[in-house]
Amino acid sequence: MSNDDQVAYWNGPVGDKWAKYQDRIDATLAPLGHAVIAFAKPQPGESVLDIGCGTGALSELMEAAVGEDGMVTGLDISDPMLQTARQRVPDARFILADATDYGFGPVYDLVTSRLGVMFFDAPATAFANLRRALKPDGRLAFICWRGPKENDWVSLPYAAAKPHIPPQPTFDPTGPGQFSLADPDHIRGMLEQAGFKDIRIEKFDGMMVLGKDLDEAVNYCTRLVGPTARAMKDLDVGAREAVTNAVRETLAPLATADGVKAGIACWLVSAKP
Ligand SMILES: C[S@@+](CC[C@H](N)C(=O)[O-])C[C@H]1O[C@@H](n2cnc3c(N)ncnc32)[C@H](O)[C@@H]1O
């Protein structure tokens, strides 16, 4: 997908869905936001830029960390998601713009993101632009997904769905999309090309609560987020039902008293301008 395609995608039904189900999606993605905070260590008084901020979950955490003397700016291409973010974090500033070519000045201590930097069609050019947003002593710190096979929350439902869905587009490991930063060598080379130094890439492994019960978890994987949900939109009623049943059967053993939990595998990445 080109950047223009991404603008259409995140301003269409997908952006509306993220805005409508913000509470549900954020409950599931919460561990990733907390991981970024622990990794990026935002300080009181700092100026923070949240790239691909979406509905503002990380912006909200950053806002609490930088306090009244600090400032958080969220930037995103999705109008419906930003509308939710503005209501949710009234003290932050939100900009509707494309991170790849927005005219940043070097005013931020921290450029950060929770899953918002994997969708650029020319990542090195885009990250070079983000580098221009940093003060000389600032830092980049973000979280992104490792590969789908390492992420049980993706691979388990998708394997269950696969017999019931038509062949999907071939997965391009470096093309724009959810898993474009899965390869750490690609991240390092791309950030070096963008002019970053002191690049650090750490694993973050954990568990994600897909839903408080099986119904919610199946709904998350087949209707809300991820490759199975994306494949579902083209199916007829019978195939949708078959996928839903297969995913339910696969997720059932993951149910605990605290919800249906699946493994997640991410990279935490930091660099200096
Ligand atoms: C997976 S969502 C993550 C949203 C949010 N960070 C969160 O964790 O809830 C990816 C976000 O990146 C945004 N995005 C994609 N391409 C972008 C670009 N070129 N510039 C700014 N935002 C972009 C999308 O609109 C979307 O909000």
PDB file of C-alpha atoms and ligand atoms in Angstrom:
ATOM      1  CA  MET A   1       0.000   0.000   0.000  1.00  0.00           C
ATOM      2  CA  SER A   2       1.277   3.500  -0.802  1.00  0.00           C
ATOM      3  CA  ASN A   3       1.004   6.291   1.759  1.00  0.00           C
ATOM      4  CA  ASP A   4      -2.095   7.554  -0.089  1.00  0.00           C
ATOM      5  CA  ASP A   5      -3.627   4.079   0.270  1.00  0.00           C
ATOM      6  CA  GLN A   6      -2.825   4.191   3.994  1.00  0.00           C
ATOM      7  CA  VAL A   7      -4.601   7.553   4.310  1.00  0.00           C
ATOM      8  CA  ALA A   8      -7.699   6.034   2.674  1.00  0.00           C
ATOM      9  CA  TYR A   9      -7.425   2.855   4.776  1.00  0.00           C
ATOM     10  CA  TRP A  10      -7.145   4.604   8.171  1.00  0.00           C
ATOM     11  CA  ASN A  11      -9.882   7.117   7.266  1.00  0.00           C
ATOM     12  CA  GLY A  12     -12.279   4.395   6.118  1.00  0.00           C
ATOM     13  CA  PRO A  13     -14.056   1.591   7.984  1.00  0.00           C
ATOM     14  CA  VAL A  14     -10.833   0.534   9.769  1.00  0.00           C
ATOM     15  CA  GLY A  15     -10.277   3.983  11.312  1.00  0.00           C
ATOM     16  CA  ASP A  16     -13.965   4.135  12.276  1.00  0.00           C
ATOM     17  CA  LYS A  17     -13.667   0.718  13.912  1.00  0.00           C
ATOM     18  CA  TRP A  18     -10.590   1.714  15.946  1.00  0.00           C
ATOM     19  CA  ALA A  19     -12.426   4.867  17.094  1.00  0.00           C
ATOM     20  CA  LYS A  20     -15.653   3.009  17.938  1.00  0.00           C
ATOM     21  CA  TYR A  21     -13.977   0.144  19.778  1.00  0.00           C
ATOM     22  CA  GLN A  22     -11.172   2.203  21.320  1.00  0.00           C
ATOM     23  CA  ASP A  23     -11.857   0.858  24.833  1.00  0.00           C
ATOM     24  CA  ARG A  24     -11.717  -2.782  23.715  1.00  0.00           C
ATOM     25  CA  ILE A  25      -8.615  -2.399  21.561  1.00  0.00           C
ATOM     26  CA  ASP A  26      -6.783  -0.404  24.222  1.00  0.00           C
ATOM     27  CA  ALA A  27      -7.603  -2.912  26.945  1.00  0.00           C
ATOM     28  CA  THR A  28      -5.884  -5.557  24.819  1.00  0.00           C
ATOM     29  CA  LEU A  29      -2.915  -3.423  23.720  1.00  0.00           C
ATOM     30  CA  ALA A  30      -2.297  -1.986  27.214  1.00  0.00           C
ATOM     31  CA  PRO A  31       0.895  -4.027  27.907  1.00  0.00           C
ATOM     32  CA  LEU A  32       2.560  -2.506  24.850  1.00  0.00           C
ATOM     33  CA  GLY A  33       1.918   1.060  25.996  1.00  0.00           C
ATOM     34  CA  HIS A  34       3.315   0.337  29.451  1.00  0.00           C
ATOM     35  CA  ALA A  35       6.362  -1.292  27.857  1.00  0.00           C
ATOM     36  CA  VAL A  36       7.056   1.863  25.820  1.00  0.00           C
ATOM     37  CA  ILE A  37       6.777   4.049  28.924  1.00  0.00           C
ATOM     38  CA  ALA A  38       9.241   1.853  30.840  1.00  0.00           C
ATOM     39  CA  PHE A  39      11.621   1.810  27.860  1.00  0.00           C
ATOM     40  CA  ALA A  40      11.416   5.469  26.732  1.00  0.00           C
ATOM     41  CA  LYS A  41      11.354   6.863  30.297  1.00  0.00           C
ATOM     42  CA  PRO A  42       9.544  10.158  29.564  1.00  0.00           C
ATOM     43  CA  GLN A  43      10.488  12.790  32.155  1.00  0.00           C
ATOM     44  CA  PRO A  44       8.459  15.621  33.710  1.00  0.00           C
ATOM     45  CA  GLY A  45       8.705  18.735  31.551  1.00  0.00           C
ATOM     46  CA  GLU A  46       9.664  16.900  28.345  1.00  0.00           C
ATOM     47  CA  SER A  47       8.186  17.532  24.936  1.00  0.00           C
ATOM     48  CA  VAL A  48       6.964  14.291  23.329  1.00  0.00           C
ATOM     49  CA  LEU A  49       5.796  13.478  19.793  1.00  0.00           C
ATOM     50  CA  ASP A  50       3.589  10.364  19.439  1.00  0.00           C
ATOM     51  CA  ILE A  51       3.673   9.163  15.811  1.00  0.00           C
ATOM     52  CA  GLY A  52       0.641   7.313  14.454  1.00  0.00           C
ATOM     53  CA  CYS A  53      -0.986   8.142  17.786  1.00  0.00           C
ATOM     54  CA  GLY A  54      -4.387   6.862  16.656  1.00  0.00           C
ATOM     55  CA  THR A  55      -6.983   7.240  19.393  1.00  0.00           C
ATOM     56  CA  GLY A  56      -4.350   8.539  21.837  1.00  0.00           C
ATOM     57  CA  ALA A  57      -3.641   5.657  24.240  1.00  0.00           C
ATOM     58  CA  LEU A  58       0.123   6.257  24.355  1.00  0.00           C
ATOM     59  CA  SER A  59      -0.356  10.042  24.233  1.00  0.00           C
ATOM     60  CA  GLU A  60      -2.452   9.737  27.390  1.00  0.00           C
ATOM     61  CA  LEU A  61       0.264   7.765  29.204  1.00  0.00           C
ATOM     62  CA  MET A  62       2.939  10.203  27.997  1.00  0.00           C
ATOM     63  CA  GLU A  63       0.825  13.178  29.099  1.00  0.00           C
ATOM     64  CA  ALA A  64       0.651  11.758  32.638  1.00  0.00           C
ATOM     65  CA  ALA A  65       4.430  11.193  32.641  1.00  0.00           C
ATOM     66  CA  VAL A  66       5.549  14.640  31.398  1.00  0.00           C
ATOM     67  CA  GLY A  67       3.103  16.476  33.671  1.00  0.00           C
ATOM     68  CA  GLU A  68       1.933  20.079  33.483  1.00  0.00           C
ATOM     69  CA  ASP A  69       5.344  21.425  32.478  1.00  0.00           C
ATOM     70  CA  GLY A  70       5.642  18.995  29.592  1.00  0.00           C
ATOM     71  CA  MET A  71       3.843  18.819  26.274  1.00  0.00           C
ATOM     72  CA  VAL A  72       2.550  15.906  24.217  1.00  0.00           C
ATOM     73  CA  THR A  73       1.808  16.137  20.507  1.00  0.00           C
ATOM     74  CA  GLY A  74       0.090  13.276  18.698  1.00  0.00           C
ATOM     75  CA  LEU A  75       0.271  13.055  14.904  1.00  0.00           C
ATOM     76  CA  ASP A  76      -1.794  10.768  12.708  1.00  0.00           C
ATOM     77  CA  ILE A  77      -3.338  10.525   9.236  1.00  0.00           C
ATOM     78  CA  SER A  78      -6.691   9.232  10.573  1.00  0.00           C
ATOM     79  CA  ASP A  79      -9.316  11.877  11.217  1.00  0.00           C
ATOM     80  CA  PRO A  80     -11.809   9.583  13.040  1.00  0.00           C
ATOM     81  CA  MET A  81      -9.102   8.240  15.341  1.00  0.00           C
ATOM     82  CA  LEU A  82      -7.788  11.735  16.110  1.00  0.00           C
ATOM     83  CA  GLN A  83     -11.284  12.919  17.005  1.00  0.00           C
ATOM     84  CA  THR A  84     -11.354  10.264  19.728  1.00  0.00           C
ATOM     85  CA  ALA A  85      -7.816  11.184  20.825  1.00  0.00           C
ATOM     86  CA  ARG A  86      -8.742  14.875  21.206  1.00  0.00           C
ATOM     87  CA  GLN A  87     -11.651  14.042  23.496  1.00  0.00           C
ATOM     88  CA  ARG A  88      -9.616  11.593  25.462  1.00  0.00           C
ATOM     89  CA  VAL A  89      -6.469  13.688  26.048  1.00  0.00           C
ATOM     90  CA  PRO A  90      -7.651  17.314  26.020  1.00  0.00           C
ATOM     91  CA  ASP A  91      -4.312  18.648  27.271  1.00  0.00           C
ATOM     92  CA  ALA A  92      -2.366  17.177  24.359  1.00  0.00           C
ATOM     93  CA  ARG A  93      -2.120  18.710  20.903  1.00  0.00           C
ATOM     94  CA  PHE A  94      -3.132  16.568  17.924  1.00  0.00           C
ATOM     95  CA  ILE A  95      -2.123  17.104  14.302  1.00  0.00           C
ATOM     96  CA  LEU A  96      -3.810  15.490  11.292  1.00  0.00           C
ATOM     97  CA  ALA A  97      -0.818  14.936   9.003  1.00  0.00           C
ATOM     98  CA  ASP A  98       1.421  12.370   7.338  1.00  0.00           C
ATOM     99  CA  ALA A  99       4.521  11.671   9.430  1.00  0.00           C
ATOM    100  CA  THR A 100       6.555  10.982   6.304  1.00  0.00           C
ATOM    101  CA  ASP A 101       6.522  14.553   5.015  1.00  0.00           C
ATOM    102  CA  TYR A 102       5.271  16.817   7.824  1.00  0.00           C
ATOM    103  CA  GLY A 103       7.586  19.823   8.251  1.00  0.00           C
ATOM    104  CA  PHE A 104       8.941  19.126  11.746  1.00  0.00           C
ATOM    105  CA  GLY A 105      11.306  21.464  13.581  1.00  0.00           C
ATOM    106  CA  PRO A 106      13.865  20.060  16.095  1.00  0.00           C
ATOM    107  CA  VAL A 107      11.706  20.673  19.184  1.00  0.00           C
ATOM    108  CA  TYR A 108      11.025  17.250  20.722  1.00  0.00           C
ATOM    109  CA  ASP A 109      12.922  15.445  23.497  1.00  0.00           C
ATOM    110  CA  LEU A 110      11.266  12.164  22.577  1.00  0.00           C
ATOM    111  CA  VAL A 111       9.705  10.827  19.392  1.00  0.00           C
ATOM    112  CA  THR A 112       7.723   7.730  20.280  1.00  0.00           C
ATOM    113  CA  SER A 113       5.085   5.341  19.001  1.00  0.00           C
ATOM    114  CA  ARG A 114       2.981   2.333  19.885  1.00  0.00           C
ATOM    115  CA  LEU A 115       2.560   0.405  16.633  1.00  0.00           C
ATOM    116  CA  GLY A 116       2.284   3.562  14.515  1.00  0.00           C
ATOM    117  CA  VAL A 117       5.523   3.499  12.480  1.00  0.00           C
ATOM    118  CA  MET A 118       5.184   0.316  10.375  1.00  0.00           C
ATOM    119  CA  PHE A 119       3.026   1.749   7.592  1.00  0.00           C
ATOM    120  CA  PHE A 120       5.418   4.025   5.660  1.00  0.00           C
ATOM    121  CA  ASP A 121       6.008   3.153   1.985  1.00  0.00           C
ATOM    122  CA  ALA A 122       9.536   4.637   2.154  1.00  0.00           C
ATOM    123  CA  PRO A 123      10.551   3.933   5.771  1.00  0.00           C
ATOM    124  CA  ALA A 124      14.115   5.339   5.661  1.00  0.00           C
ATOM    125  CA  THR A 125      12.830   8.618   4.210  1.00  0.00           C
ATOM    126  CA  ALA A 126      10.018   8.723   6.764  1.00  0.00           C
ATOM    127  CA  PHE A 127      12.337   8.034   9.701  1.00  0.00           C
ATOM    128  CA  ALA A 128      14.779  10.679   8.409  1.00  0.00           C
ATOM    129  CA  ASN A 129      11.857  13.079   8.640  1.00  0.00           C
ATOM    130  CA  LEU A 130      11.131  11.949  12.225  1.00  0.00           C
ATOM    131  CA  ARG A 131      14.809  12.496  13.081  1.00  0.00           C
ATOM    132  CA  ARG A 132      14.346  16.157  12.102  1.00  0.00           C
ATOM    133  CA  ALA A 133      11.698  16.463  14.857  1.00  0.00           C
ATOM    134  CA  LEU A 134      14.253  15.666  17.585  1.00  0.00           C
ATOM    135  CA  LYS A 135      16.375  18.093  19.562  1.00  0.00           C
ATOM    136  CA  PRO A 136      20.104  17.256  19.161  1.00  0.00           C
ATOM    137  CA  ASP A 137      20.070  15.414  22.511  1.00  0.00           C
ATOM    138  CA  GLY A 138      16.617  13.869  21.968  1.00  0.00           C
ATOM    139  CA  ARG A 139      15.752  10.215  21.445  1.00  0.00           C
ATOM    140  CA  LEU A 140      13.542   7.938  19.384  1.00  0.00           C
ATOM    141  CA  ALA A 141      11.820   5.086  21.279  1.00  0.00           C
ATOM    142  CA  PHE A 142       8.993   2.954  19.910  1.00  0.00           C
ATOM    143  CA  ILE A 143       7.407  -0.495  19.964  1.00  0.00           C
ATOM    144  CA  CYS A 144       6.528  -2.611  16.930  1.00  0.00           C
ATOM    145  CA  TRP A 145       5.566  -6.228  16.264  1.00  0.00           C
ATOM    146  CA  ARG A 146       8.018  -9.014  15.626  1.00  0.00           C
ATOM    147  CA  GLY A 147       6.918 -11.568  12.984  1.00  0.00           C
ATOM    148  CA  PRO A 148       3.450 -13.141  12.837  1.00  0.00           C
ATOM    149  CA  LYS A 149       4.780 -16.636  13.611  1.00  0.00           C
ATOM    150  CA  GLU A 150       6.175 -15.436  16.966  1.00  0.00           C
ATOM    151  CA  ASN A 151       2.899 -13.730  17.851  1.00  0.00           C
ATOM    152  CA  ASP A 152       0.452 -16.388  19.046  1.00  0.00           C
ATOM    153  CA  TRP A 153      -2.367 -13.839  19.048  1.00  0.00           C
ATOM    154  CA  VAL A 154      -1.942 -13.720  15.241  1.00  0.00           C
ATOM    155  CA  SER A 155      -0.669 -17.171  14.276  1.00  0.00           C
ATOM    156  CA  LEU A 156      -3.184 -19.255  16.276  1.00  0.00           C
ATOM    157  CA  PRO A 157      -6.405 -17.650  14.979  1.00  0.00           C
ATOM    158  CA  TYR A 158      -4.969 -17.338  11.467  1.00  0.00           C
ATOM    159  CA  ALA A 159      -4.000 -21.036  11.299  1.00  0.00           C
ATOM    160  CA  ALA A 160      -7.531 -21.934  12.418  1.00  0.00           C
ATOM    161  CA  ALA A 161      -9.079 -19.619   9.825  1.00  0.00           C
ATOM    162  CA  LYS A 162      -6.836 -20.593   6.908  1.00  0.00           C
ATOM    163  CA  PRO A 163      -8.795 -23.646   5.626  1.00  0.00           C
ATOM    164  CA  HIS A 164     -11.898 -21.447   5.339  1.00  0.00           C
ATOM    165  CA  ILE A 165     -10.456 -18.365   3.606  1.00  0.00           C
ATOM    166  CA  PRO A 166      -9.227 -17.801   0.031  1.00  0.00           C
ATOM    167  CA  PRO A 167      -5.470 -17.337  -0.518  1.00  0.00           C
ATOM    168  CA  GLN A 168      -4.376 -14.003   0.941  1.00  0.00           C
ATOM    169  CA  PRO A 169      -1.914 -11.534  -0.642  1.00  0.00           C
ATOM    170  CA  THR A 170       1.694 -12.732  -0.247  1.00  0.00           C
ATOM    171  CA  PHE A 171       3.235 -11.378   2.918  1.00  0.00           C
ATOM    172  CA  ASP A 172       6.039  -8.906   2.144  1.00  0.00           C
ATOM    173  CA  PRO A 173       8.207  -8.723   5.295  1.00  0.00           C
ATOM    174  CA  THR A 174       9.475  -5.199   4.590  1.00  0.00           C
ATOM    175  CA  GLY A 175       6.480  -3.737   2.706  1.00  0.00           C
ATOM    176  CA  PRO A 176       4.253  -1.288   4.601  1.00  0.00           C
ATOM    177  CA  GLY A 177       2.013  -3.056   7.118  1.00  0.00           C
ATOM    178  CA  GLN A 178       1.681  -4.430  10.609  1.00  0.00           C
ATOM    179  CA  PHE A 179       4.835  -6.635  10.372  1.00  0.00           C
ATOM    180  CA  SER A 180       7.100  -4.435   8.239  1.00  0.00           C
ATOM    181  CA  LEU A 181       9.589  -3.972  11.113  1.00  0.00           C
ATOM    182  CA  ALA A 182       9.698  -7.624  12.150  1.00  0.00           C
ATOM    183  CA  ASP A 183      13.309  -8.089  10.995  1.00  0.00           C
ATOM    184  CA  PRO A 184      15.795  -6.389  13.380  1.00  0.00           C
ATOM    185  CA  ASP A 185      18.490  -6.191  10.665  1.00  0.00           C
ATOM    186  CA  HIS A 186      16.043  -4.309   8.486  1.00  0.00           C
ATOM    187  CA  ILE A 187      15.198  -1.937  11.373  1.00  0.00           C
ATOM    188  CA  ARG A 188      18.892  -1.269  12.071  1.00  0.00           C
ATOM    189  CA  GLY A 189      19.843  -0.721   8.409  1.00  0.00           C
ATOM    190  CA  MET A 190      16.820   1.460   7.780  1.00  0.00           C
ATOM    191  CA  LEU A 191      17.452   3.645  10.866  1.00  0.00           C
ATOM    192  CA  GLU A 192      21.133   4.010   9.938  1.00  0.00           C
ATOM    193  CA  GLN A 193      20.081   5.062   6.452  1.00  0.00           C
ATOM    194  CA  ALA A 194      17.761   7.609   8.088  1.00  0.00           C
ATOM    195  CA  GLY A 195      20.760   9.053   9.968  1.00  0.00           C
ATOM    196  CA  PHE A 196      20.120   7.597  13.442  1.00  0.00           C
ATOM    197  CA  LYS A 197      22.893   6.313  15.710  1.00  0.00           C
ATOM    198  CA  ASP A 198      23.170   4.417  19.026  1.00  0.00           C
ATOM    199  CA  ILE A 199      20.464   2.039  17.805  1.00  0.00           C
ATOM    200  CA  ARG A 200      19.179  -0.382  20.443  1.00  0.00           C
ATOM    201  CA  ILE A 201      16.717  -3.177  19.655  1.00  0.00           C
ATOM    202  CA  GLU A 202      15.344  -5.263  22.522  1.00  0.00           C
ATOM    203  CA  LYS A 203      12.827  -8.084  22.646  1.00  0.00           C
ATOM    204  CA  PHE A 204       9.607  -7.524  24.537  1.00  0.00           C
ATOM    205  CA  ASP A 205       7.664 -10.740  25.181  1.00  0.00           C
ATOM    206  CA  GLY A 206       4.439 -10.899  27.101  1.00  0.00           C
ATOM    207  CA  MET A 207       0.805 -11.911  27.174  1.00  0.00           C
ATOM    208  CA  MET A 208      -2.125  -9.971  25.831  1.00  0.00           C
ATOM    209  CA  VAL A 209      -5.715 -10.327  27.052  1.00  0.00           C
ATOM    210  CA  LEU A 210      -7.723 -10.827  23.849  1.00  0.00           C
ATOM    211  CA  GLY A 211     -10.984 -10.572  25.759  1.00  0.00           C
ATOM    212  CA  LYS A 212     -12.450 -11.072  29.202  1.00  0.00           C
ATOM    213  CA  ASP A 213     -14.192 -14.205  27.885  1.00  0.00           C
ATOM    214  CA  LEU A 214     -14.140 -16.408  24.783  1.00  0.00           C
ATOM    215  CA  ASP A 215     -16.819 -14.382  22.965  1.00  0.00           C
ATOM    216  CA  GLU A 216     -14.799 -11.188  23.329  1.00  0.00           C
ATOM    217  CA  ALA A 217     -11.537 -12.884  22.339  1.00  0.00           C
ATOM    218  CA  VAL A 218     -13.049 -14.429  19.198  1.00  0.00           C
ATOM    219  CA  ASN A 219     -14.582 -11.078  18.321  1.00  0.00           C
ATOM    220  CA  TYR A 220     -11.206  -9.335  18.750  1.00  0.00           C
ATOM    221  CA  CYS A 221      -9.388 -11.727  16.385  1.00  0.00           C
ATOM    222  CA  THR A 222     -12.107 -12.168  13.764  1.00  0.00           C
ATOM    223  CA  ARG A 223     -13.725  -8.709  13.682  1.00  0.00           C
ATOM    224  CA  LEU A 224     -11.419  -6.081  15.162  1.00  0.00           C
ATOM    225  CA  VAL A 225      -7.663  -6.379  14.647  1.00  0.00           C
ATOM    226  CA  GLY A 226      -5.137  -8.504  12.725  1.00  0.00           C
ATOM    227  CA  PRO A 227      -4.920 -10.623   9.562  1.00  0.00           C
ATOM    228  CA  THR A 228      -7.859 -12.918  10.374  1.00  0.00           C
ATOM    229  CA  ALA A 229     -10.182  -9.939  10.852  1.00  0.00           C
ATOM    230  CA  ARG A 230      -8.884  -8.444   7.603  1.00  0.00           C
ATOM    231  CA  ALA A 231      -9.538 -11.708   5.697  1.00  0.00           C
ATOM    232  CA  MET A 232     -13.099 -11.954   7.116  1.00  0.00           C
ATOM    233  CA  LYS A 233     -14.445  -8.921   5.311  1.00  0.00           C
ATOM    234  CA  ASP A 234     -14.516 -10.694   1.911  1.00  0.00           C
ATOM    235  CA  LEU A 235     -16.221 -13.900   3.123  1.00  0.00           C
ATOM    236  CA  ASP A 236     -19.812 -15.037   2.748  1.00  0.00           C
ATOM    237  CA  VAL A 237     -21.954 -15.799   5.791  1.00  0.00           C
ATOM    238  CA  GLY A 238     -21.159 -19.537   5.790  1.00  0.00           C
ATOM    239  CA  ALA A 239     -17.398 -19.040   5.628  1.00  0.00           C
ATOM    240  CA  ARG A 240     -17.526 -16.370   8.332  1.00  0.00           C
ATOM    241  CA  GLU A 241     -19.331 -18.766  10.596  1.00  0.00           C
ATOM    242  CA  ALA A 242     -16.790 -21.511   9.857  1.00  0.00           C
ATOM    243  CA  VAL A 243     -13.896 -19.162  10.686  1.00  0.00           C
ATOM    244  CA  THR A 244     -15.577 -17.954  13.860  1.00  0.00           C
ATOM    245  CA  ASN A 245     -16.148 -21.536  15.055  1.00  0.00           C
ATOM    246  CA  ALA A 246     -12.595 -22.623  14.199  1.00  0.00           C
ATOM    247  CA  VAL A 247     -11.053 -19.633  15.982  1.00  0.00           C
ATOM    248  CA  ARG A 248     -13.272 -20.235  19.011  1.00  0.00           C
ATOM    249  CA  GLU A 249     -12.080 -23.821  19.232  1.00  0.00           C
ATOM    250  CA  THR A 250      -8.431 -22.724  18.969  1.00  0.00           C
ATOM    251  CA  LEU A 251      -8.711 -19.975  21.578  1.00  0.00           C
ATOM    252  CA  ALA A 252     -10.756 -22.002  24.101  1.00  0.00           C
ATOM    253  CA  PRO A 253      -7.679 -23.550  25.804  1.00  0.00           C
ATOM    254  CA  LEU A 254      -6.245 -20.038  26.361  1.00  0.00           C
ATOM    255  CA  ALA A 255      -9.147 -18.994  28.623  1.00  0.00           C
ATOM    256  CA  THR A 256      -8.156 -18.208  32.222  1.00  0.00           C
ATOM    257  CA  ALA A 257      -9.951 -16.658  35.164  1.00  0.00           C
ATOM    258  CA  ASP A 258      -8.393 -13.324  34.070  1.00  0.00           C
ATOM    259  CA  GLY A 259      -9.458 -13.557  30.449  1.00  0.00           C
ATOM    260  CA  VAL A 260      -8.301 -15.218  27.245  1.00  0.00           C
ATOM    261  CA  LYS A 261      -4.559 -14.648  27.022  1.00  0.00           C
ATOM    262  CA  ALA A 262      -2.195 -15.096  24.084  1.00  0.00           C
ATOM    263  CA  GLY A 263       1.539 -14.549  23.659  1.00  0.00           C
ATOM    264  CA  ILE A 264       2.900 -11.384  22.064  1.00  0.00           C
ATOM    265  CA  ALA A 265       6.346 -10.710  20.636  1.00  0.00           C
ATOM    266  CA  CYS A 266       7.542  -7.152  19.994  1.00  0.00           C
ATOM    267  CA  TRP A 267      10.664  -5.089  19.453  1.00  0.00           C
ATOM    268  CA  LEU A 268      11.440  -2.094  21.596  1.00  0.00           C
ATOM    269  CA  VAL A 269      13.646   0.182  19.520  1.00  0.00           C
ATOM    270  CA  SER A 270      15.566   3.282  20.527  1.00  0.00           C
ATOM    271  CA  ALA A 271      18.025   5.531  18.701  1.00  0.00           C
ATOM    272  CA  LYS A 272      19.660   8.963  18.855  1.00  0.00           C
ATOM    273  CA  PRO A 273      19.488  11.606  16.103  1.00  0.00           C
TER     274      PRO A 273
HETATM  275  C1  LIG B   1      -2.000   0.071  14.450  1.00  0.00           C
HETATM  276  S1  LIG B   1      -2.566   1.704  14.578  1.00  0.00           S
HETATM  277  C2  LIG B   1      -1.875   2.190  16.143  1.00  0.00           C
HETATM  278  C3  LIG B   1      -2.573   3.388  16.735  1.00  0.00           C
HETATM  279  C4  LIG B   1      -2.058   3.807  18.111  1.00  0.00           C
HETATM  280  N1  LIG B   1      -0.663   4.144  18.111  1.00  0.00           N
HETATM  281  C5  LIG B   1      -2.346   2.737  19.140  1.00  0.00           C
HETATM  282  O1  LIG B   1      -1.411   2.065  19.597  1.00  0.00           O
HETATM  283  O2  LIG B   1      -3.524   2.581  19.505  1.00  0.00           O
HETATM  284  C6  LIG B   1      -1.510   2.535  13.413  1.00  0.00           C
HETATM  285  C7  LIG B   1      -1.699   4.039  13.316  1.00  0.00           C
HETATM  286  O3  LIG B   1      -0.702   4.602  12.456  1.00  0.00           O
HETATM  287  C8  LIG B   1      -1.314   5.640  11.704  1.00  0.00           C
HETATM  288  N2  LIG B   1      -0.505   5.913  10.509  1.00  0.00           N
HETATM  289  C9  LIG B   1      -0.261   5.092   9.458  1.00  0.00           C
HETATM  290  N3  LIG B   1       0.526   5.701   8.554  1.00  0.00           N
HETATM  291  C10 LIG B   1       0.798   6.938   9.042  1.00  0.00           C
HETATM  292  C11 LIG B   1       1.558   8.063   8.558  1.00  0.00           C
HETATM  293  N4  LIG B   1       2.189   8.021   7.387  1.00  0.00           N
HETATM  294  N5  LIG B   1       1.614   9.181   9.331  1.00  0.00           N
HETATM  295  C12 LIG B   1       0.967   9.236  10.522  1.00  0.00           C
HETATM  296  N6  LIG B   1       0.228   8.205  11.020  1.00  0.00           N
HETATM  297  C13 LIG B   1       0.148   7.086  10.294  1.00  0.00           C
HETATM  298  C14 LIG B   1      -2.702   5.094  11.422  1.00  0.00           C
HETATM  299  O4  LIG B   1      -3.610   6.097  11.025  1.00  0.00           O
HETATM  300  C15 LIG B   1      -3.042   4.448  12.766  1.00  0.00           C
HETATM  301  O5  LIG B   1      -3.644   5.363  13.626  1.00  0.00           O
END
